[in-house]
């Protein structure tokens, strides 16, 4: 499942990559191995996961808090644009307006040639929150691609890749 998430990381020579919900760092490790020169910013809500990630990757730029702090975290670092946003956040956890605000913020801070990748479990894309997520991605991005099912992942997953950001959602 890592390959579709990382495919968009080759869009820049030294990309700025944001990972929302890095958890224990499986994707983080793959990102750092694939693109050693990247500038990485992780945003993790769970304190135990954040502690684990900080111990696993000493010196990593990590914000401990909800994904909604993304605009503030970028501003504090002098970053106006990022090249790739990777997320495995469970869309079911976001109420309608919270999800809209998050996708809008991602689109607003993504470079015109950037990409937002979001993995989700295959079954959840048909649930109401999954359908809402797809609509939000289509609203804020000019192109949304869905990967084939990644069957070896347990549970099976899919990856959305959203490009051509439209921050105003039109």
PDB file of C-alpha atoms in Angstrom:
ATOM      1  CA  UNK A   1       0.000   0.000   0.000  1.00  0.00           C
ATOM      2  CA  UNK A   2       2.979   2.308   0.482  1.00  0.00           C
ATOM      3  CA  UNK A   3       3.785   2.596  -3.250  1.00  0.00           C
ATOM      4  CA  UNK A   4       0.603   4.481  -4.273  1.00  0.00           C
ATOM      5  CA  UNK A   5       1.043   6.848  -1.332  1.00  0.00           C
ATOM      6  CA  UNK A   6       4.615   7.633  -2.340  1.00  0.00           C
ATOM      7  CA  UNK A   7       4.141   7.848  -6.098  1.00  0.00           C
ATOM      8  CA  UNK A   8       3.339  11.541  -5.836  1.00  0.00           C
ATOM      9  CA  UNK A   9       6.479  12.271  -3.786  1.00  0.00           C
ATOM     10  CA  UNK A  10       8.555  12.425  -6.960  1.00  0.00           C
ATOM     11  CA  UNK A  11       6.855  15.659  -8.015  1.00  0.00           C
ATOM     12  CA  UNK A  12       9.650  17.854  -6.617  1.00  0.00           C
ATOM     13  CA  UNK A  13      13.418  17.556  -6.231  1.00  0.00           C
ATOM     14  CA  UNK A  14      13.339  18.287  -2.487  1.00  0.00           C
ATOM     15  CA  UNK A  15       9.683  18.004  -1.620  1.00  0.00           C
ATOM     16  CA  UNK A  16       7.934  19.383   1.409  1.00  0.00           C
ATOM     17  CA  UNK A  17       5.813  16.514   2.705  1.00  0.00           C
ATOM     18  CA  UNK A  18       3.130  16.618   5.390  1.00  0.00           C
ATOM     19  CA  UNK A  19       1.924  13.397   6.947  1.00  0.00           C
ATOM     20  CA  UNK A  20      -1.359  13.577   8.820  1.00  0.00           C
ATOM     21  CA  UNK A  21      -1.668  10.829  11.412  1.00  0.00           C
ATOM     22  CA  UNK A  22       1.742   9.175  11.050  1.00  0.00           C
ATOM     23  CA  UNK A  23       1.003   6.735  13.874  1.00  0.00           C
ATOM     24  CA  UNK A  24       3.979   4.457  14.497  1.00  0.00           C
ATOM     25  CA  UNK A  25       5.806   5.618  11.378  1.00  0.00           C
ATOM     26  CA  UNK A  26       5.411   2.909   8.737  1.00  0.00           C
ATOM     27  CA  UNK A  27       4.691   5.455   6.005  1.00  0.00           C
ATOM     28  CA  UNK A  28       7.151   7.926   7.541  1.00  0.00           C
ATOM     29  CA  UNK A  29       9.988   5.406   7.220  1.00  0.00           C
ATOM     30  CA  UNK A  30       9.070   4.637   3.618  1.00  0.00           C
ATOM     31  CA  UNK A  31       8.891   8.349   2.766  1.00  0.00           C
ATOM     32  CA  UNK A  32      12.281   9.063   4.305  1.00  0.00           C
ATOM     33  CA  UNK A  33      13.847   6.076   2.526  1.00  0.00           C
ATOM     34  CA  UNK A  34      12.321   6.946  -0.847  1.00  0.00           C
ATOM     35  CA  UNK A  35      13.049  10.676  -0.693  1.00  0.00           C
ATOM     36  CA  UNK A  36      15.935  11.294   1.743  1.00  0.00           C
ATOM     37  CA  UNK A  37      16.103  15.022   0.961  1.00  0.00           C
ATOM     38  CA  UNK A  38      12.476  15.718   1.810  1.00  0.00           C
ATOM     39  CA  UNK A  39      11.386  18.296   4.351  1.00  0.00           C
ATOM     40  CA  UNK A  40       8.956  16.408   6.556  1.00  0.00           C
ATOM     41  CA  UNK A  41       6.239  17.614   8.906  1.00  0.00           C
ATOM     42  CA  UNK A  42       4.124  15.105  10.814  1.00  0.00           C
ATOM     43  CA  UNK A  43       0.891  15.935  12.637  1.00  0.00           C
ATOM     44  CA  UNK A  44      -0.135  13.336  15.230  1.00  0.00           C
ATOM     45  CA  UNK A  45      -2.998  13.620  17.725  1.00  0.00           C
ATOM     46  CA  UNK A  46      -2.305  10.542  19.853  1.00  0.00           C
ATOM     47  CA  UNK A  47       0.351  11.373  22.507  1.00  0.00           C
ATOM     48  CA  UNK A  48       1.627   7.784  22.762  1.00  0.00           C
ATOM     49  CA  UNK A  49       1.994   7.514  18.981  1.00  0.00           C
ATOM     50  CA  UNK A  50       3.724  10.911  18.855  1.00  0.00           C
ATOM     51  CA  UNK A  51       6.173   9.820  21.570  1.00  0.00           C
ATOM     52  CA  UNK A  52       6.888   6.590  19.685  1.00  0.00           C
ATOM     53  CA  UNK A  53       7.417   8.471  16.425  1.00  0.00           C
ATOM     54  CA  UNK A  54       9.747  11.022  18.063  1.00  0.00           C
ATOM     55  CA  UNK A  55      11.803   8.197  19.587  1.00  0.00           C
ATOM     56  CA  UNK A  56      11.929   6.262  16.313  1.00  0.00           C
ATOM     57  CA  UNK A  57      12.944   9.320  14.254  1.00  0.00           C
ATOM     58  CA  UNK A  58      15.010  11.639  16.479  1.00  0.00           C
ATOM     59  CA  UNK A  59      14.847  15.256  15.354  1.00  0.00           C
ATOM     60  CA  UNK A  60      11.726  14.729  13.255  1.00  0.00           C
ATOM     61  CA  UNK A  61       9.520  17.800  12.821  1.00  0.00           C
ATOM     62  CA  UNK A  62       6.373  16.679  14.595  1.00  0.00           C
ATOM     63  CA  UNK A  63       3.313  18.610  15.728  1.00  0.00           C
ATOM     64  CA  UNK A  64       1.337  17.019  18.528  1.00  0.00           C
ATOM     65  CA  UNK A  65      -2.275  17.875  17.891  1.00  0.00           C
ATOM     66  CA  UNK A  66      -5.236  17.478  15.565  1.00  0.00           C
ATOM     67  CA  UNK A  67      -4.980  17.797  11.795  1.00  0.00           C
ATOM     68  CA  UNK A  68      -6.828  21.110  12.063  1.00  0.00           C
ATOM     69  CA  UNK A  69      -3.558  22.730  13.281  1.00  0.00           C
ATOM     70  CA  UNK A  70      -2.013  22.236   9.829  1.00  0.00           C
ATOM     71  CA  UNK A  71      -2.385  25.865   8.608  1.00  0.00           C
ATOM     72  CA  UNK A  72      -0.888  27.226  11.837  1.00  0.00           C
ATOM     73  CA  UNK A  73       1.948  24.673  11.834  1.00  0.00           C
ATOM     74  CA  UNK A  74       2.869  25.556   8.250  1.00  0.00           C
ATOM     75  CA  UNK A  75       2.763  29.300   8.999  1.00  0.00           C
ATOM     76  CA  UNK A  76       5.017  28.843  12.041  1.00  0.00           C
ATOM     77  CA  UNK A  77       7.577  27.177   9.775  1.00  0.00           C
ATOM     78  CA  UNK A  78       7.317  29.775   7.029  1.00  0.00           C
ATOM     79  CA  UNK A  79       5.821  27.245   4.618  1.00  0.00           C
ATOM     80  CA  UNK A  80       3.148  28.521   2.264  1.00  0.00           C
ATOM     81  CA  UNK A  81       3.042  25.449   0.049  1.00  0.00           C
ATOM     82  CA  UNK A  82       3.695  21.745   0.366  1.00  0.00           C
ATOM     83  CA  UNK A  83       4.302  19.221  -2.389  1.00  0.00           C
ATOM     84  CA  UNK A  84       2.635  16.193  -0.880  1.00  0.00           C
ATOM     85  CA  UNK A  85       0.125  15.577   1.892  1.00  0.00           C
ATOM     86  CA  UNK A  86      -0.161  11.935   2.941  1.00  0.00           C
ATOM     87  CA  UNK A  87      -3.019  10.915   5.198  1.00  0.00           C
ATOM     88  CA  UNK A  88      -4.345   7.747   6.686  1.00  0.00           C
ATOM     89  CA  UNK A  89      -6.747   9.528   8.997  1.00  0.00           C
ATOM     90  CA  UNK A  90     -10.030   7.676   9.445  1.00  0.00           C
ATOM     91  CA  UNK A  91     -12.571   9.795   7.596  1.00  0.00           C
ATOM     92  CA  UNK A  92     -15.332   8.452   9.827  1.00  0.00           C
ATOM     93  CA  UNK A  93     -13.803  10.494  12.675  1.00  0.00           C
ATOM     94  CA  UNK A  94     -14.573  13.802  10.967  1.00  0.00           C
ATOM     95  CA  UNK A  95     -17.969  15.430  11.112  1.00  0.00           C
ATOM     96  CA  UNK A  96     -19.101  17.075   7.870  1.00  0.00           C
ATOM     97  CA  UNK A  97     -17.817  20.593   8.515  1.00  0.00           C
ATOM     98  CA  UNK A  98     -14.572  19.345  10.086  1.00  0.00           C
ATOM     99  CA  UNK A  99     -13.858  17.182   7.052  1.00  0.00           C
ATOM    100  CA  UNK A 100     -14.646  20.032   4.677  1.00  0.00           C
ATOM    101  CA  UNK A 101     -12.350  22.391   6.586  1.00  0.00           C
ATOM    102  CA  UNK A 102      -9.508  19.869   6.535  1.00  0.00           C
ATOM    103  CA  UNK A 103      -9.738  19.122   2.807  1.00  0.00           C
ATOM    104  CA  UNK A 104     -10.023  22.862   2.096  1.00  0.00           C
ATOM    105  CA  UNK A 105      -6.899  23.557   4.187  1.00  0.00           C
ATOM    106  CA  UNK A 106      -4.980  20.819   2.391  1.00  0.00           C
ATOM    107  CA  UNK A 107      -5.979  22.224  -1.008  1.00  0.00           C
ATOM    108  CA  UNK A 108      -5.116  25.771   0.108  1.00  0.00           C
ATOM    109  CA  UNK A 109      -1.568  24.805   1.095  1.00  0.00           C
ATOM    110  CA  UNK A 110      -0.774  22.361  -1.689  1.00  0.00           C
ATOM    111  CA  UNK A 111       1.519  23.513  -4.497  1.00  0.00           C
ATOM    112  CA  UNK A 112      -0.269  23.681  -7.872  1.00  0.00           C
ATOM    113  CA  UNK A 113       1.693  20.605  -8.994  1.00  0.00           C
ATOM    114  CA  UNK A 114       1.315  18.872  -5.622  1.00  0.00           C
ATOM    115  CA  UNK A 115      -0.759  15.899  -4.568  1.00  0.00           C
ATOM    116  CA  UNK A 116      -2.791  14.754  -1.612  1.00  0.00           C
ATOM    117  CA  UNK A 117      -2.857  11.004  -1.027  1.00  0.00           C
ATOM    118  CA  UNK A 118      -5.339   9.424   1.353  1.00  0.00           C
ATOM    119  CA  UNK A 119      -5.548   5.747   2.109  1.00  0.00           C
ATOM    120  CA  UNK A 120      -8.676   4.131   3.401  1.00  0.00           C
ATOM    121  CA  UNK A 121      -9.916   0.624   3.894  1.00  0.00           C
ATOM    122  CA  UNK A 122     -11.719  -0.764   0.874  1.00  0.00           C
ATOM    123  CA  UNK A 123     -15.027  -1.401   2.617  1.00  0.00           C
ATOM    124  CA  UNK A 124     -15.198   2.093   4.133  1.00  0.00           C
ATOM    125  CA  UNK A 125     -15.327   3.916   0.807  1.00  0.00           C
ATOM    126  CA  UNK A 126     -18.928   2.738   0.391  1.00  0.00           C
ATOM    127  CA  UNK A 127     -20.027   3.854   3.867  1.00  0.00           C
ATOM    128  CA  UNK A 128     -21.627   7.323   4.136  1.00  0.00           C
ATOM    129  CA  UNK A 129     -18.432   8.970   5.528  1.00  0.00           C
ATOM    130  CA  UNK A 130     -16.386   7.410   2.726  1.00  0.00           C
ATOM    131  CA  UNK A 131     -18.779   8.677   0.067  1.00  0.00           C
ATOM    132  CA  UNK A 132     -18.685  12.123   1.707  1.00  0.00           C
ATOM    133  CA  UNK A 133     -14.878  12.028   1.623  1.00  0.00           C
ATOM    134  CA  UNK A 134     -14.889  11.292  -2.098  1.00  0.00           C
ATOM    135  CA  UNK A 135     -17.279  14.195  -2.725  1.00  0.00           C
ATOM    136  CA  UNK A 136     -15.064  16.544  -0.676  1.00  0.00           C
ATOM    137  CA  UNK A 137     -11.977  15.489  -2.616  1.00  0.00           C
ATOM    138  CA  UNK A 138     -13.800  16.066  -5.916  1.00  0.00           C
ATOM    139  CA  UNK A 139     -14.947  19.479  -4.701  1.00  0.00           C
ATOM    140  CA  UNK A 140     -11.475  20.718  -3.741  1.00  0.00           C
ATOM    141  CA  UNK A 141      -9.349  18.986  -6.390  1.00  0.00           C
ATOM    142  CA  UNK A 142      -9.579  19.004 -10.170  1.00  0.00           C
ATOM    143  CA  UNK A 143      -8.560  15.358 -10.447  1.00  0.00           C
ATOM    144  CA  UNK A 144      -9.162  12.472  -8.039  1.00  0.00           C
ATOM    145  CA  UNK A 145      -7.820   9.024  -8.831  1.00  0.00           C
ATOM    146  CA  UNK A 146      -8.573   5.819  -6.931  1.00  0.00           C
ATOM    147  CA  UNK A 147      -5.989   3.030  -6.860  1.00  0.00           C
ATOM    148  CA  UNK A 148      -6.849  -0.597  -7.410  1.00  0.00           C
ATOM    149  CA  UNK A 149      -7.503  -2.486  -4.197  1.00  0.00           C
ATOM    150  CA  UNK A 150      -4.320  -3.312  -2.311  1.00  0.00           C
ATOM    151  CA  UNK A 151      -5.262  -6.864  -1.364  1.00  0.00           C
ATOM    152  CA  UNK A 152      -2.091  -7.735   0.597  1.00  0.00           C
ATOM    153  CA  UNK A 153      -2.902  -4.968   3.062  1.00  0.00           C
ATOM    154  CA  UNK A 154      -4.889  -6.190   6.063  1.00  0.00           C
ATOM    155  CA  UNK A 155      -7.620  -5.107   5.795  1.00  0.00           C
ATOM    156  CA  UNK A 156      -7.558  -4.446   2.030  1.00  0.00           C
ATOM    157  CA  UNK A 157      -7.141  -0.760   1.234  1.00  0.00           C
ATOM    158  CA  UNK A 158      -7.363   1.777  -1.574  1.00  0.00           C
ATOM    159  CA  UNK A 159      -5.522   5.053  -2.091  1.00  0.00           C
ATOM    160  CA  UNK A 160      -7.060   8.284  -3.326  1.00  0.00           C
ATOM    161  CA  UNK A 161      -4.649  10.616  -5.129  1.00  0.00           C
ATOM    162  CA  UNK A 162      -6.015  14.141  -5.487  1.00  0.00           C
ATOM    163  CA  UNK A 163      -4.269  16.712  -7.692  1.00  0.00           C
ATOM    164  CA  UNK A 164      -4.984  20.129  -9.187  1.00  0.00           C
ATOM    165  CA  UNK A 165      -6.010  21.806  -5.907  1.00  0.00           C
ATOM    166  CA  UNK A 166      -8.972  24.202  -5.897  1.00  0.00           C
ATOM    167  CA  UNK A 167      -8.785  25.885  -2.462  1.00  0.00           C
ATOM    168  CA  UNK A 168     -12.111  27.658  -2.874  1.00  0.00           C
ATOM    169  CA  UNK A 169     -13.869  24.408  -3.700  1.00  0.00           C
ATOM    170  CA  UNK A 170     -15.308  25.535  -7.001  1.00  0.00           C
TER     171      UNK A 170
END
